């Protein structure tokens, strides 16, 4: 596309201007340029004969006739009518003689009413084509006389002579402004589209109408991320498609993502069988990510119009990214809800045997698998046995025994590393024939570890949709296993706690663990958190005015209140949390894995339930109700040791008391290295 960048008006703008006239609709219009003594056509359409130039192979034969006509018209600054080598009628008119005389408008592609059969027969013979087929194509062309061609040329010349360049530029500018307004309106509609498909169809239709593009294809990445395909098209054959295996990123090397113009073999490699002369490919991108492209076939566009099309493409890109984010958020929201439900089920498990079954069923449900097994090491640590299975005969499951280091599960236990396999027969790590009882060749085998020691392996296979497991599935499975490990550790800790009853680790009144157990348990949890780089929260709970409550109502009512408070704490905490009584009306809860926001939710739930509970005689208190103040500290933000965390939580609790009680306060480190206490919420009952 040749432009003189110093010109106020571009040649192709002039071509577009004349195509808007109704009396020129029958004509094929082409711009010619004379530069350095050479005459040549410019723009995508290079010949007025259309498809005939390919059938007759007359491009070279007619070139001299067109060059002579252009040179005559430009040299004498007057229109000219002429016949080409094939006998078709054409005209040539010089454009803007006040400085742009190097350009000439050529129109033609019309035939006279009577056809020179002798000439047509000679042409058909020399070009080795069927004469009757040639006559049929000629019959489709518009009919005119040489006198009509001269009149048309004179009319065009008169129009050119009657316009100053400024007037013409003004008209073209008005047209561009109209298009810009239309593009703006379409952009709004794209933003308001209810779906990605609706936005794509709207863009396809708008580009075709606004810019009169013969053929359009909108190409986007497939949903599975495996390549690109046409999502919407107009003016193309129904079978039009991206060439199999073609990576459109090759069109935009070095991440420059500028438009690419293709012709000939290059275009056929991308869009085989489309049959167009050229295509302009404009990228659909967001930041550095290539989402697809818009292909404009046989388009005759000025750079200004290409920029307008790119504006529309930019709006489509924004819409696609917005829709994509919403879909991801919805999918992640569903998975998070599912994962939380599964984790609750695991956390609520009462014993190890039930826990093993729950872990396996939860993992299979989350990954949509129909087969799986959970295997644990025997007491001797040398072999694995199935503790729970899905999609397998219980009798077979009980009889199976696998030595460490042998088989897939045995190797996973030996290495301590998970294994994700898409095809058991092709994966070099395995390379064995798939067993008949498995429906697919993909599986995940992940080690089950407690305190860094591998105690077993979880095997998941046979996706219900017949597909392969992915890294995303592996991530979901790790989430289940991480939760399962916490519960396993909690179960083991509970078993250990039973063995330590002689150490009086429980409070005889409330049945909660006491302060001694709190210190032991806190150090265990901190050790685990350091190893796994996880967070932990310490939540101090102190009943407001409990000494006054005891004095007013007696110790018996005080004991009832403490027991009820202990019950509230246990019901408001998770199974993995540790609830302790550390003083007269003071309690402490260890919340593993909790962030600042999550610990606040736990603390606020406790405070709210205590405030809403009915305690005997509480109406005699000055506040009319027994409430609690709560202080929170976080590992590692507020301390690295148990002592430091307890001290930080105590400081936050004191601030809650000083602020009037019945509230939650979080300990926060100040910017200058000192410490300050920031109240998270204030909910004191009026």
Coordinates of C-alpha atoms in Angstrom, one line a residue, residues 306-565:
X306 CA -7.1 0.5 10.2
X307 CA -6.7 2.4 13.4
X308 CA -10.4 2.7 13.8
X309 CA -10.7 -1.1 13.4
X310 CA -8.0 -1.5 16.0
X311 CA -10.1 0.6 18.4
X312 CA -13.0 -1.8 18.0
X313 CA -10.6 -4.8 18.4
X314 CA -9.3 -3.2 21.6
X315 CA -12.8 -3.0 23.0
X316 CA -13.3 -6.7 22.1
X317 CA -10.1 -7.6 23.8
X318 CA -11.2 -5.8 27.0
X319 CA -14.5 -7.5 26.9
X320 CA -13.0 -10.9 26.4
X321 CA -10.6 -10.4 29.3
X322 CA -13.5 -9.2 31.5
X323 CA -15.7 -12.2 30.6
X324 CA -12.7 -14.5 31.1
X325 CA -12.0 -13.1 34.6
X326 CA -15.7 -13.5 35.5
X327 CA -15.7 -17.1 34.4
X328 CA -12.5 -17.8 36.3
X329 CA -13.9 -16.1 39.4
X330 CA -17.1 -18.1 39.1
X331 CA -15.2 -21.3 38.6
X332 CA -12.8 -20.5 41.5
X333 CA -15.7 -19.5 43.7
X334 CA -17.3 -22.9 43.0
X335 CA -14.1 -24.8 43.7
X336 CA -13.4 -22.8 46.8
X337 CA -16.9 -23.5 48.1
X338 CA -16.5 -27.2 47.2
X339 CA -13.0 -27.2 48.8
X340 CA -14.3 -25.6 52.0
X341 CA -17.1 -28.1 52.2
X342 CA -14.7 -31.0 51.7
X343 CA -12.3 -29.6 54.3
X344 CA -15.1 -29.3 56.8
X345 CA -16.0 -32.9 56.2
X346 CA -12.4 -33.9 56.7
X347 CA -12.0 -31.7 59.8
X348 CA -15.2 -33.2 61.3
X349 CA -13.9 -36.8 61.0
X350 CA -13.8 -38.6 64.4
X351 CA -11.2 -41.4 63.9
X352 CA -8.5 -42.5 61.6
X353 CA -10.4 -45.1 59.7
X354 CA -13.2 -42.7 58.9
X355 CA -10.6 -40.0 58.1
X356 CA -8.9 -42.2 55.4
X357 CA -12.2 -42.9 53.7
X358 CA -13.2 -39.2 53.8
X359 CA -9.9 -38.1 52.4
X360 CA -10.2 -40.5 49.4
X361 CA -13.8 -39.7 48.7
X362 CA -13.2 -36.0 49.0
X363 CA -10.2 -36.1 46.6
X364 CA -12.2 -38.2 44.1
X365 CA -15.1 -35.9 44.2
X366 CA -13.0 -32.7 43.8
X367 CA -11.1 -34.2 40.8
X368 CA -14.2 -35.9 39.3
X369 CA -12.5 -39.3 39.4
X370 CA -14.2 -42.6 39.5
X371 CA -11.3 -44.7 40.9
X372 CA -8.7 -44.3 43.6
X373 CA -7.1 -45.7 46.7
X374 CA -5.4 -44.6 49.9
X375 CA -2.5 -46.8 50.9
X376 CA -0.6 -46.6 54.2
X377 CA 2.7 -48.1 55.4
X378 CA 2.6 -51.1 57.6
X379 CA 4.1 -50.9 61.1
X380 CA 7.3 -52.3 59.8
X381 CA 7.6 -49.5 57.3
X382 CA 8.5 -51.8 54.4
X383 CA 5.2 -52.3 52.6
X384 CA 1.9 -50.5 51.7
X385 CA -1.6 -51.7 52.3
X386 CA -4.9 -50.3 51.0
X387 CA -6.9 -48.6 53.8
X388 CA -9.7 -47.3 51.5
X389 CA -10.6 -47.7 47.8
X390 CA -13.1 -46.5 45.2
X391 CA -13.8 -48.5 42.0
X392 CA -12.2 -51.7 43.3
X393 CA -13.4 -54.8 44.9
X394 CA -13.1 -54.6 48.7
X395 CA -11.9 -58.2 48.8
X396 CA -9.2 -57.3 46.3
X397 CA -8.3 -54.1 48.1
X398 CA -7.8 -56.0 51.5
X399 CA -5.5 -58.6 49.9
X400 CA -3.2 -56.2 48.0
X401 CA 0.3 -55.5 49.5
X402 CA 3.0 -53.5 47.8
X403 CA 6.7 -53.3 48.8
X404 CA 8.3 -49.9 49.1
X405 CA 10.2 -49.0 45.9
X406 CA 8.1 -51.3 43.7
X407 CA 5.1 -50.3 41.6
X408 CA 4.0 -46.7 41.0
X409 CA 2.7 -46.1 44.6
X410 CA 5.8 -47.8 46.1
X411 CA 8.1 -45.5 44.1
X412 CA 6.2 -42.4 45.1
X413 CA 6.5 -43.4 48.8
X414 CA 10.2 -44.1 48.3
X415 CA 10.9 -40.8 46.6
X416 CA 8.4 -38.7 48.6
X417 CA 7.5 -36.9 45.3
X418 CA 4.1 -36.8 43.6
X419 CA 3.6 -38.2 40.1
X420 CA 1.2 -36.8 37.5
X421 CA 0.9 -39.0 34.4
X422 CA -1.1 -38.2 31.3
X423 CA -0.5 -41.5 29.5
X424 CA 0.8 -44.4 31.5
X425 CA 2.0 -46.2 28.4
X426 CA 3.8 -43.1 26.9
X427 CA 5.3 -41.6 30.1
X428 CA 9.0 -42.6 30.3
X429 CA 8.8 -42.7 34.1
X430 CA 6.3 -45.5 33.9
X431 CA 6.1 -47.0 30.4
X432 CA 3.8 -49.9 31.2
X433 CA 0.6 -51.2 29.6
X434 CA -2.5 -49.8 31.1
X435 CA -4.4 -52.3 33.3
X436 CA -7.8 -53.4 32.0
X437 CA -9.7 -52.3 35.1
X438 CA -8.7 -48.6 34.5
X439 CA -10.8 -46.7 31.9
X440 CA -8.2 -44.0 31.1
X441 CA -4.4 -43.8 31.0
X442 CA -4.0 -40.8 33.3
X443 CA -3.6 -40.8 37.0
X444 CA -2.1 -38.9 40.0
X445 CA -0.2 -40.5 42.8
X446 CA 0.7 -38.3 45.7
X447 CA 2.5 -39.0 49.0
X448 CA 0.8 -38.5 52.3
X449 CA 3.1 -36.9 54.9
X450 CA 2.8 -36.2 58.5
X451 CA 5.5 -34.0 60.2
X452 CA 7.7 -34.4 57.1
X453 CA 7.5 -38.2 57.2
X454 CA 5.8 -40.1 54.4
X455 CA 3.1 -42.4 55.9
X456 CA 1.3 -43.5 52.7
X457 CA 0.2 -42.5 49.2
X458 CA -3.1 -41.3 47.6
X459 CA -3.9 -42.6 44.1
X460 CA -6.5 -41.0 41.9
X461 CA -7.4 -42.3 38.4
X462 CA -10.2 -42.4 35.7
X463 CA -11.6 -38.9 35.2
X464 CA -15.3 -39.2 34.7
X465 CA -15.1 -37.1 31.5
X466 CA -12.4 -39.4 30.1
X467 CA -9.8 -36.7 30.0
X468 CA -6.3 -36.4 31.5
X469 CA -5.5 -34.9 34.9
X470 CA -3.8 -31.5 34.9
X471 CA -1.4 -29.5 37.1
X472 CA -4.5 -27.6 38.3
X473 CA -5.9 -31.0 39.5
X474 CA -2.6 -31.6 41.2
X475 CA -3.0 -28.3 43.0
X476 CA -6.5 -29.2 44.2
X477 CA -5.3 -32.5 45.4
X478 CA -2.5 -30.9 47.4
X479 CA -5.1 -28.6 49.0
X480 CA -7.0 -31.7 50.2
X481 CA -3.8 -33.4 51.4
X482 CA -2.7 -30.3 53.3
X483 CA -6.0 -30.2 55.1
X484 CA -5.9 -33.9 55.7
X485 CA -2.4 -33.6 57.1
X486 CA -3.6 -31.0 59.6
X487 CA -6.4 -33.3 60.7
X488 CA -4.0 -36.3 60.9
X489 CA -1.6 -34.3 63.0
X490 CA -4.5 -33.1 65.2
X491 CA -5.7 -36.7 65.6
X492 CA -2.2 -37.8 66.5
X493 CA -1.9 -34.9 68.9
X494 CA -5.2 -35.9 70.5
X495 CA -3.9 -39.4 70.9
X496 CA -0.8 -38.0 72.4
X497 CA -2.9 -35.8 74.7
X498 CA -4.7 -38.9 76.0
X499 CA -1.3 -40.4 76.9
X500 CA -0.4 -37.2 78.8
X501 CA -3.4 -37.2 81.0
X502 CA -1.2 -37.9 84.0
X503 CA 0.4 -34.6 83.4
X504 CA -2.9 -32.9 84.1
X505 CA -3.2 -31.1 80.8
X506 CA -6.9 -30.6 81.1
X507 CA -8.9 -28.1 83.1
X508 CA -11.2 -30.2 85.4
X509 CA -14.0 -27.7 85.4
X510 CA -14.4 -27.0 81.7
X511 CA -12.7 -30.0 80.2
X512 CA -10.6 -27.7 78.1
X513 CA -6.8 -28.0 77.9
X514 CA -5.0 -26.0 80.5
X515 CA -2.2 -23.5 80.3
X516 CA 0.6 -26.1 80.5
X517 CA -0.8 -27.9 77.4
X518 CA -1.2 -24.5 75.7
X519 CA 2.5 -23.9 75.9
X520 CA 3.4 -27.4 74.6
X521 CA 0.8 -27.3 71.8
X522 CA 1.8 -23.8 70.8
X523 CA 5.5 -24.8 70.4
X524 CA 4.4 -27.9 68.3
X525 CA 2.2 -25.7 66.0
X526 CA 5.0 -23.1 65.7
X527 CA 7.5 -25.8 64.7
X528 CA 5.0 -27.0 62.0
X529 CA 4.3 -23.5 60.8
X530 CA 8.1 -22.7 60.5
X531 CA 8.6 -25.9 58.5
X532 CA 5.6 -25.3 56.2
X533 CA 6.0 -21.5 56.1
X534 CA 2.4 -21.1 57.3
X535 CA 0.6 -18.5 59.5
X536 CA -0.9 -19.0 63.0
X537 CA -3.1 -16.9 65.2
X538 CA -3.3 -16.7 69.0
X539 CA -6.7 -15.5 70.3
X540 CA -7.0 -14.5 73.9
X541 CA -10.6 -14.4 75.3
X542 CA -11.4 -12.8 78.6
X543 CA -14.9 -12.5 80.2
X544 CA -15.6 -8.9 81.0
X545 CA -16.2 -8.1 84.7
X546 CA -16.1 -11.8 85.6
X547 CA -14.7 -11.1 89.1
X548 CA -17.7 -8.9 89.7
X549 CA -20.0 -11.6 88.3
X550 CA -18.5 -14.1 90.8
X551 CA -18.9 -11.8 93.7
X552 CA -22.5 -10.9 92.9
X553 CA -23.7 -14.4 92.0
X554 CA -21.4 -16.8 93.7
X555 CA -18.9 -19.4 92.5
X556 CA -21.5 -21.9 91.5
X557 CA -23.0 -19.5 88.9
X558 CA -19.5 -18.6 88.0
X559 CA -18.6 -22.2 87.2
X560 CA -21.8 -22.5 85.1
X561 CA -20.8 -19.5 83.2
X562 CA -17.3 -20.8 82.6
X563 CA -18.6 -24.1 81.4
X564 CA -21.0 -22.4 79.0
X565 CA -18.2 -20.1 77.7

